Amino acid sequence: MRFLLIWYFIIINVFGVQIMKSDKNRAIHKQRRISEKSLWIVALIGGAPGAFVGMKAYRHKTKHFQFKYGFPILAIIDILIYVYLFSIVS
């Protein structure tokens, strides 16, 4: 079970980084964007640390209050949840 949890954490956070990168590239090329709802869904299902890293790395959504403060707070909550789950799952 711990193995699956680790892989979920890795995959969802890599996806979080990629979705921010993709949305930034779409913004630059004036293409159809990824909805903010989709970005939040990825963050809420455990990808907030990755989405936050992607936000900082690609300087995307950094001026939006809800992302600037919401993603870091949610990333901390996600990490605490992961740590708790790692400690109870054998």
Short mmCIF file of C-alpha atoms in Angstrom, two decimals:
data_model
loop_
_atom_site.label_atom_id
_atom_site.label_comp_id
_atom_site.label_asym_id
_atom_site.label_seq_id
_atom_site.Cartn_x
_atom_site.Cartn_y
_atom_site.Cartn_z
CA MET A 1 0.00 0.00 0.00
CA ARG A 2 2.84 2.41 0.84
CA PHE A 3 4.32 1.72 -2.60
CA LEU A 4 1.08 2.82 -4.29
CA LEU A 5 0.87 5.93 -2.14
CA ILE A 6 4.40 6.94 -3.07
CA TRP A 7 3.70 6.42 -6.77
CA TYR A 8 0.45 8.37 -6.53
CA PHE A 9 2.29 11.26 -4.86
CA ILE A 10 4.96 11.25 -7.58
CA ILE A 11 2.57 10.95 -10.53
CA ILE A 12 0.01 13.53 -9.38
CA ASN A 13 2.72 16.07 -8.58
CA VAL A 14 4.56 15.58 -11.87
CA PHE A 15 1.16 16.09 -13.50
CA GLY A 16 0.70 19.26 -11.41
CA VAL A 17 3.96 20.68 -12.76
CA GLN A 18 3.08 19.66 -16.33
CA ILE A 19 -0.40 21.16 -16.26
CA MET A 20 1.02 24.53 -15.15
CA LYS A 21 3.67 24.35 -17.88
CA SER A 22 1.08 23.46 -20.50
CA ASP A 23 -1.25 26.29 -19.47
CA LYS A 24 1.63 28.78 -19.56
CA ASN A 25 2.61 27.63 -23.07
CA ARG A 26 -1.00 27.90 -24.20
CA ALA A 27 -1.18 31.43 -22.79
CA ILE A 28 2.00 32.43 -24.63
CA HIS A 29 0.73 31.02 -27.94
CA LYS A 30 -2.80 32.41 -27.43
CA GLN A 31 -4.36 28.95 -27.55
CA ARG A 32 -7.32 27.58 -25.65
CA ARG A 33 -6.40 27.57 -21.96
CA ILE A 34 -6.77 24.99 -19.21
CA SER A 35 -9.56 26.11 -16.90
CA GLU A 36 -8.74 27.34 -13.43
CA LYS A 37 -11.21 24.73 -12.17
CA SER A 38 -9.05 21.98 -13.69
CA LEU A 39 -5.91 23.44 -12.11
CA TRP A 40 -7.63 23.47 -8.71
CA ILE A 41 -8.94 19.92 -9.12
CA VAL A 42 -5.40 18.64 -9.72
CA ALA A 43 -4.23 20.57 -6.65
CA LEU A 44 -7.10 19.30 -4.50
CA ILE A 45 -6.50 15.64 -5.32
CA GLY A 46 -2.93 15.85 -4.07
CA GLY A 47 -1.03 17.71 -6.76
CA ALA A 48 -0.72 21.07 -5.00
CA PRO A 49 3.02 20.74 -4.25
CA GLY A 50 3.73 20.03 -7.91
CA ALA A 51 1.36 22.73 -9.13
CA PHE A 52 3.02 25.22 -6.79
CA VAL A 53 6.48 24.25 -8.08
CA GLY A 54 5.17 24.60 -11.66
CA MET A 55 3.63 27.96 -10.84
CA LYS A 56 6.97 29.24 -9.54
CA ALA A 57 9.15 27.58 -12.19
CA TYR A 58 7.12 28.88 -15.14
CA ARG A 59 6.01 32.13 -13.46
CA HIS A 60 2.42 31.32 -14.18
CA LYS A 61 -0.60 32.55 -12.18
CA THR A 62 1.77 34.18 -9.68
CA LYS A 63 -0.22 37.43 -9.56
CA HIS A 64 -3.57 35.77 -8.93
CA PHE A 65 -4.36 35.98 -5.21
CA GLN A 66 -6.14 32.62 -5.10
CA PHE A 67 -3.16 30.84 -6.66
CA LYS A 68 -0.45 32.90 -4.97
CA TYR A 69 -1.73 32.00 -1.51
CA GLY A 70 -4.06 29.06 -2.12
CA PHE A 71 -1.57 26.71 -3.76
CA PRO A 72 1.12 27.05 -1.06
CA ILE A 73 -1.42 26.55 1.73
CA LEU A 74 -2.91 23.56 -0.05
CA ALA A 75 0.60 22.20 -0.75
CA ILE A 76 1.38 22.28 2.99
CA ILE A 77 -1.90 20.54 3.76
CA ASP A 78 -1.19 17.91 1.07
CA ILE A 79 2.28 17.24 2.44
CA LEU A 80 0.91 16.89 5.98
CA ILE A 81 -1.72 14.44 4.71
CA TYR A 82 0.93 12.43 2.84
CA VAL A 83 3.17 12.33 5.93
CA TYR A 84 0.23 11.19 8.06
CA LEU A 85 -0.75 8.50 5.53
CA PHE A 86 2.85 7.28 5.25
CA SER A 87 3.03 6.96 9.02
CA ILE A 88 -0.17 4.87 9.37
CA VAL A 89 0.20 2.71 6.25
CA SER A 90 2.54 -0.22 6.57
#
